[in-house]
Amino acid sequence: MAPAGTAIVSFIFFFLAITNVKSCTVGDRNALLAFRSALVESQFGIFKTWRGTDCCKSWYGVHCDPTSKRVTEISLRGESPESSVPTLEKMGRSGYMTGVISPAICKLDRLSTIIIADWKAISGKIPTCITTLSFLRVLDLVGNQFSGPIPYNIGRLHRLTVLNFADNQINGVIPSSIVQMSALMHLDLRSNRITGEIPTEFGNLKMLSRALLSRNLISGSIPSSISKIYRLADLDLSVNQLSGTIPESFGRMPVLSTLNLDMNKISGQIPTTLLSGSGLSILNLSRNALEGRIPDVFGERSYFTALDLSYNNLKGPVPKSLSSASYVGHLDLSHNHLCGPIPTGSPFNHLEASSFMNNDCLCGSPLKRCT
């Protein structure tokens, strides 16, 4: 049996060993090497830096916790205005990477950030095990060729604040579990092949400030629960197959400034709350099946940098109250069934004929004179 003094000394050396970690763990290093082996990037050779035993030191795009030396971030971005690849910026060229994301990435169980973005040709499915990374806060896979569905239990990522799968080939539905992501602030699923409906309880995402779902194949009605998201400032559901009516409660959302619903199959009338000074500055409802009159409810609180109601079935006159709006920059009422004289004064005195063309019987400047 070892003397007590020897045991104490052994314990001290063990304690110092675990509290003074100087390099990444063998497990993390092996996981990174397995992750790298499934990818090919030959144009700039960024993986040539992934050498040596310490993956926390000079491995491009890898960041570690300074105390534990566990890998906490993988940040690899191929092209974007904020690109972190100096070589790409200097040469004015964009990155290109092929391969897939290995499930080995899930062994890096202290990851808080995964950015594998804008490489154009990374394909395959998003590993379902990625939902086990409980420390994850940022998951950004924009600008690749990922296919298959969003992992069905994505809602397990309770700490996630940014989810960006835009510009891929993802299909399937938006998982119902997504509404459990209570910390989510930025959701971007644009330009994919997503089908099905928006989850009914989408409004449970209380921290959401941007929801960008455009250019998919999403159908069904727009959930009225969205209006419960107090912080939502930017909602883009354009270029989908949404039907039904626009929830009237959208006009009472306190910070919503951009609402894009264009190129859908939305019907019914335009809620008056959207035009009377709700805080919206960009409103695009074009290319739908909206009908009835344009509500004559504009006032001093109406401030639109862009208002597009073109390509609908709107009837009646151009609202006279538009002249009392605080500001109207771009206005497009073309390709409807409007009729009658165009009001005079601001904002009509700076608009071109294209704002009013292809209606039933509009007249007055900038169109032909009324008779």
Coordinates of C-alpha atoms in Angstrom, one line a residue:
M1 CA 0.0 0.0 0.0
A2 CA 1.4 3.4 -1.0
P3 CA 2.3 5.8 1.8
A4 CA -0.1 8.6 2.5
G5 CA 2.3 11.3 1.4
T6 CA 2.7 9.6 -2.0
A7 CA -1.0 9.5 -2.4
I8 CA -1.3 13.2 -1.7
V9 CA 1.4 14.1 -4.1
S10 CA -0.2 12.0 -6.8
F11 CA -3.6 13.8 -6.2
I12 CA -1.9 17.2 -6.5
F13 CA -0.3 16.3 -9.8
F14 CA -3.7 15.0 -11.1
F15 CA -5.5 18.1 -9.9
L16 CA -2.9 20.4 -11.7
A17 CA -3.2 18.3 -14.8
I18 CA -7.0 18.8 -15.2
T19 CA -6.9 22.5 -14.2
N20 CA -4.0 23.6 -16.4
V21 CA -5.1 22.2 -19.7
K22 CA -2.7 23.4 -22.4
S23 CA -4.1 21.9 -25.6
C24 CA -7.4 20.6 -26.9
T25 CA -8.6 17.2 -25.9
V26 CA -7.8 14.1 -27.9
G27 CA -11.5 13.5 -28.4
D28 CA -12.1 17.0 -29.8
R29 CA -9.1 16.8 -32.1
N30 CA -10.2 13.4 -33.5
A31 CA -13.7 14.7 -34.0
L32 CA -12.4 17.6 -36.0
L33 CA -10.2 15.5 -38.1
A34 CA -13.2 13.2 -38.9
F35 CA -15.2 16.3 -39.7
R36 CA -12.5 17.5 -42.1
S37 CA -12.1 14.2 -43.8
A38 CA -15.7 14.4 -45.2
L39 CA -15.0 17.8 -46.8
V40 CA -12.9 18.9 -49.8
E41 CA -11.6 22.5 -50.1
S42 CA -8.7 22.7 -52.5
Q43 CA -8.9 26.3 -53.8
F44 CA -7.4 28.0 -50.8
G45 CA -6.4 25.1 -48.6
I46 CA -7.8 26.4 -45.3
F47 CA -7.6 22.9 -43.8
K48 CA -3.8 22.9 -44.2
T49 CA -3.7 24.7 -40.9
W50 CA -5.4 21.8 -39.2
R51 CA -2.1 20.2 -38.2
G52 CA -0.4 19.3 -34.9
T53 CA -1.8 18.1 -31.7
D54 CA -3.3 21.3 -30.4
C55 CA -6.5 22.1 -32.4
C56 CA -7.0 25.3 -30.2
K57 CA -3.8 26.8 -31.7
S58 CA -3.8 28.1 -35.3
W59 CA -6.4 25.7 -36.6
Y60 CA -8.3 28.0 -39.0
G61 CA -11.9 28.6 -37.9
V62 CA -11.6 26.6 -34.7
H63 CA -12.1 28.4 -31.3
C64 CA -11.8 26.9 -27.9
D65 CA -12.7 27.8 -24.3
P66 CA -9.5 29.3 -22.8
T67 CA -9.9 27.4 -19.6
S68 CA -11.1 23.9 -20.5
K69 CA -9.6 23.9 -24.0
R70 CA -12.8 22.3 -25.3
V71 CA -13.8 23.3 -28.9
T72 CA -16.6 25.8 -28.7
E73 CA -16.8 27.2 -32.2
I74 CA -16.4 26.1 -35.8
S75 CA -16.6 29.2 -38.1
L76 CA -16.0 28.5 -41.8
R77 CA -17.5 31.0 -44.2
G78 CA -16.9 30.8 -47.9
E79 CA -18.2 34.2 -49.2
S80 CA -20.2 37.1 -47.8
P81 CA -19.6 40.8 -47.1
E82 CA -18.5 39.8 -43.6
S83 CA -16.3 36.9 -44.8
S84 CA -13.6 35.8 -42.3
V85 CA -11.4 34.4 -45.1
P86 CA -8.9 37.1 -45.9
T87 CA -7.6 35.3 -49.0
L88 CA -11.0 35.3 -50.5
E89 CA -11.5 39.0 -49.9
K90 CA -8.1 39.9 -51.4
M91 CA -8.6 37.9 -54.5
G92 CA -12.2 39.0 -55.0
R93 CA -13.1 35.3 -55.3
S94 CA -15.5 33.1 -53.4
G95 CA -14.9 29.8 -51.7
Y96 CA -16.0 26.4 -53.0
M97 CA -16.2 23.3 -50.9
T98 CA -17.7 19.9 -51.5
G99 CA -18.5 17.0 -49.3
V100 CA -20.9 16.5 -46.4
I101 CA -21.1 17.3 -42.7
S102 CA -19.9 14.2 -40.8
P103 CA -21.9 13.2 -37.7
A104 CA -18.5 13.3 -36.0
I105 CA -19.3 17.0 -35.4
C106 CA -21.8 15.9 -32.8
K107 CA -18.9 14.6 -30.6
L108 CA -17.9 18.2 -30.1
D109 CA -20.4 18.5 -27.3
R110 CA -19.4 21.9 -26.1
L111 CA -20.0 23.7 -29.4
S112 CA -21.9 27.0 -29.1
T113 CA -21.4 28.1 -32.7
I114 CA -21.5 26.2 -36.0
I115 CA -21.0 28.4 -39.1
I116 CA -20.4 26.4 -42.3
A117 CA -21.8 29.0 -44.7
D118 CA -21.6 30.1 -48.4
W119 CA -19.5 27.2 -49.8
K120 CA -22.0 26.5 -52.5
A121 CA -21.5 22.7 -52.9
I122 CA -21.6 21.1 -49.5
S123 CA -24.4 18.6 -49.7
G124 CA -26.1 15.7 -48.0
K125 CA -28.4 15.9 -45.0
I126 CA -28.0 17.9 -41.8
P127 CA -27.0 15.3 -39.2
T128 CA -29.9 14.7 -36.9
C129 CA -27.5 14.3 -34.0
I130 CA -26.8 18.0 -34.2
T131 CA -29.9 18.5 -32.0
T132 CA -28.0 16.9 -29.1
L133 CA -25.6 19.8 -28.9
S134 CA -27.2 21.4 -25.9
F135 CA -24.8 24.4 -25.8
L136 CA -25.5 25.5 -29.3
R137 CA -26.4 29.1 -29.8
V138 CA -25.7 29.7 -33.5
L139 CA -26.3 27.3 -36.3
D140 CA -25.6 28.8 -39.7
L141 CA -25.5 26.6 -42.9
V142 CA -26.6 29.2 -45.4
G143 CA -25.6 29.0 -49.1
N144 CA -24.8 25.3 -49.7
Q145 CA -26.7 22.4 -51.2
F146 CA -28.0 20.6 -48.1
S147 CA -31.0 18.5 -48.8
G148 CA -33.4 16.4 -46.8
P149 CA -35.6 17.6 -43.9
I150 CA -34.9 19.9 -41.0
P151 CA -34.2 17.5 -38.0
Y152 CA -37.6 16.8 -36.5
N153 CA -36.5 17.5 -33.0
I154 CA -34.7 20.7 -33.7
G155 CA -36.7 22.2 -30.8
R156 CA -34.3 20.5 -28.4
L157 CA -31.8 23.3 -29.0
H158 CA -33.3 25.5 -26.3
R159 CA -30.3 27.9 -26.3
L160 CA -30.2 28.5 -30.0
T161 CA -30.6 32.2 -31.0
V162 CA -29.7 32.0 -34.7
L163 CA -31.0 29.3 -37.1
N164 CA -30.0 30.0 -40.7
F165 CA -30.6 27.3 -43.4
A166 CA -31.3 29.7 -46.2
D167 CA -30.2 29.1 -49.9
N168 CA -30.1 25.3 -49.8
Q169 CA -32.3 22.5 -51.1
I170 CA -34.0 21.5 -47.9
N171 CA -37.3 19.8 -48.2
G172 CA -40.0 18.5 -45.9
V173 CA -42.0 20.5 -43.4
I174 CA -41.1 23.0 -40.7
P175 CA -40.9 20.7 -37.6
S176 CA -43.6 21.4 -35.0
S177 CA -40.9 21.2 -32.4
I178 CA -39.4 24.5 -33.7
V179 CA -41.9 26.4 -31.5
Q180 CA -40.0 25.1 -28.4
M181 CA -36.9 27.2 -29.2
S182 CA -37.6 29.8 -26.6
A183 CA -34.4 31.7 -27.2
L184 CA -34.6 31.9 -31.0
M185 CA -34.1 35.5 -32.3
H186 CA -33.3 35.0 -36.0
L187 CA -34.9 32.4 -38.2
D188 CA -33.9 32.2 -41.9
L189 CA -35.2 29.4 -44.1
R190 CA -35.4 31.3 -47.4
S191 CA -34.9 29.8 -50.8
N192 CA -35.4 26.1 -50.1
R193 CA -38.0 23.5 -51.0
I194 CA -39.9 23.4 -47.7
T195 CA -43.6 22.3 -47.9
G196 CA -46.4 22.0 -45.5
E197 CA -47.8 24.6 -43.2
I198 CA -46.3 27.1 -40.7
P199 CA -46.8 25.5 -37.3
T200 CA -50.0 26.9 -35.6
E201 CA -48.2 27.8 -32.4
F202 CA -45.4 29.7 -34.2
G203 CA -46.2 32.6 -31.9
N204 CA -44.6 30.8 -29.0
L205 CA -41.2 32.0 -30.4
K206 CA -41.4 35.1 -28.1
M207 CA -37.8 36.3 -28.7
L208 CA -38.0 36.2 -32.5
S209 CA -37.1 39.4 -34.2
R210 CA -36.7 38.2 -37.8
A211 CA -38.7 35.3 -39.5
L212 CA -37.6 34.9 -43.1
L213 CA -39.4 32.0 -44.9
S214 CA -39.7 33.3 -48.5
R215 CA -39.2 31.3 -51.7
N216 CA -40.4 27.9 -50.5
L217 CA -43.5 25.8 -51.1
I218 CA -45.2 26.6 -47.8
S219 CA -49.0 26.3 -48.0
G220 CA -52.0 26.8 -45.6
S221 CA -53.0 29.9 -43.8
I222 CA -50.9 32.4 -41.9
P223 CA -51.1 31.6 -38.2
S224 CA -52.6 34.5 -36.3
S225 CA -50.4 33.5 -33.3
I226 CA -47.5 35.3 -35.1
S227 CA -49.0 38.5 -33.9
K228 CA -48.1 37.5 -30.3
I229 CA -44.4 37.8 -31.0
Y230 CA -43.8 41.2 -29.4
R231 CA -40.2 41.6 -30.7
L232 CA -40.9 40.6 -34.4
A233 CA -39.7 43.4 -36.7
D234 CA -39.2 41.6 -40.0
L235 CA -41.6 39.0 -41.4
D236 CA -41.1 37.7 -44.9
L237 CA -43.5 34.9 -46.2
S238 CA -43.3 35.9 -49.8
V239 CA -43.2 33.6 -52.8
N240 CA -45.0 30.6 -51.3
Q241 CA -48.4 29.1 -51.7
L242 CA -50.1 30.6 -48.6
S243 CA -53.8 31.1 -48.8
G244 CA -56.6 32.5 -46.6
T245 CA -56.7 36.0 -45.2
I246 CA -54.2 38.3 -43.6
P247 CA -54.7 38.3 -39.8
E248 CA -56.1 41.7 -38.8
S249 CA -54.0 41.5 -35.6
F250 CA -50.8 42.0 -37.7
G251 CA -51.5 45.7 -37.8
R252 CA -51.3 45.9 -34.0
M253 CA -47.8 44.4 -33.7
P254 CA -45.7 46.9 -31.8
V255 CA -42.4 46.7 -33.7
L256 CA -43.2 45.1 -37.0
S257 CA -41.7 47.3 -39.7
T258 CA -41.4 45.0 -42.7
L259 CA -44.1 42.6 -43.9
N260 CA -43.7 40.8 -47.2
L261 CA -46.5 38.6 -48.3
D262 CA -46.2 39.0 -52.0
M263 CA -46.6 36.2 -54.6
N264 CA -48.9 33.9 -52.6
K265 CA -52.6 33.0 -52.9
I266 CA -53.9 35.2 -50.2
S267 CA -57.5 36.4 -50.5
G268 CA -59.9 38.6 -48.6
Q269 CA -59.6 42.3 -47.9
I270 CA -56.6 44.4 -46.7
P271 CA -56.9 44.9 -42.9
T272 CA -57.3 48.6 -42.1
T273 CA -54.8 48.2 -39.3
L274 CA -52.0 47.7 -41.8
L275 CA -52.4 51.1 -43.4
S276 CA -53.5 53.4 -40.6
G277 CA -50.2 53.9 -38.8
S278 CA -49.3 50.5 -37.4
G279 CA -45.5 51.2 -37.6
L280 CA -45.0 49.3 -40.9
S281 CA -42.6 51.0 -43.3
I282 CA -42.4 48.3 -45.9
L283 CA -45.6 46.5 -46.9
N284 CA -45.7 44.2 -50.0
L285 CA -49.0 42.5 -50.7
S286 CA -48.6 42.3 -54.5
R287 CA -49.5 39.3 -56.7
N288 CA -52.2 37.8 -54.5
A289 CA -56.0 37.6 -54.8
L290 CA -56.9 40.5 -52.5
E291 CA -60.2 42.1 -53.2
G292 CA -62.4 45.0 -52.1
R293 CA -61.3 48.6 -51.7
I294 CA -58.1 49.9 -50.4
P295 CA -59.0 51.2 -46.9
D296 CA -59.1 55.0 -46.8
V297 CA -57.5 55.2 -43.4
F298 CA -54.1 56.7 -44.0
G299 CA -53.0 59.4 -41.6
E300 CA -50.1 61.2 -39.9
R301 CA -48.8 57.9 -38.4
S302 CA -48.7 56.2 -41.9
Y303 CA -45.1 56.2 -43.0
F304 CA -44.2 53.9 -45.9
T305 CA -40.9 53.7 -47.6
A306 CA -42.5 51.1 -49.9
L307 CA -46.1 50.1 -50.3
D308 CA -46.9 47.6 -53.0
L309 CA -50.5 46.4 -53.6
S310 CA -50.0 45.6 -57.3
Y311 CA -51.4 42.6 -59.2
N312 CA -54.5 42.0 -57.1
N313 CA -58.3 42.4 -57.6
L314 CA -58.7 45.7 -55.7
K315 CA -61.5 48.0 -56.8
G316 CA -62.7 51.5 -56.1
P317 CA -60.8 54.8 -56.0
V318 CA -57.3 55.6 -54.9
P319 CA -57.7 56.6 -51.2
K320 CA -57.6 60.4 -50.8
S321 CA -56.2 60.0 -47.3
L322 CA -52.9 58.9 -48.8
S323 CA -52.2 62.6 -49.2
S324 CA -52.3 62.9 -45.4
A325 CA -49.7 60.2 -44.8
S326 CA -46.5 61.3 -43.1
Y327 CA -44.5 59.8 -46.0
V328 CA -45.0 57.5 -48.9
G329 CA -41.8 56.7 -51.0
H330 CA -42.4 53.9 -53.4
L331 CA -46.1 53.2 -54.2
D332 CA -47.4 50.6 -56.7
L333 CA -51.1 50.2 -57.3
S334 CA -50.8 48.9 -60.8
H335 CA -52.6 45.9 -62.3
N336 CA -55.8 46.1 -60.3
H337 CA -59.4 47.3 -61.0
L338 CA -59.1 50.8 -59.6
C339 CA -61.2 53.6 -61.0
G340 CA -61.6 57.4 -60.7
P341 CA -59.3 60.4 -60.5
I342 CA -55.8 60.1 -58.9
P343 CA -55.6 62.5 -55.9
T344 CA -53.3 65.5 -56.2
G345 CA -50.5 66.8 -54.0
S346 CA -48.0 64.7 -52.1
P347 CA -47.1 61.8 -52.5
F348 CA -48.8 61.7 -55.9
N349 CA -46.7 64.6 -57.4
H350 CA -43.5 62.5 -57.3
L351 CA -45.0 59.2 -58.5
E352 CA -44.6 57.9 -62.1
A353 CA -47.3 56.4 -64.3
S354 CA -46.0 52.9 -63.6
S355 CA -47.5 53.2 -60.1
F356 CA -51.0 53.3 -61.6
M357 CA -50.9 51.6 -64.9
N358 CA -53.2 48.7 -66.0
N359 CA -56.3 49.6 -63.9
D360 CA -59.8 49.9 -65.1
C361 CA -60.3 53.6 -65.4
L362 CA -57.9 55.7 -63.3
C363 CA -57.2 59.1 -64.7
G364 CA -55.3 62.3 -63.8
S365 CA -51.6 63.0 -63.4
P366 CA -49.4 61.1 -64.0
L367 CA -51.9 59.3 -66.3
K368 CA -54.1 60.9 -68.9
R369 CA -56.3 63.8 -68.0
C370 CA -59.8 63.0 -66.6
T371 CA -62.6 63.9 -68.9

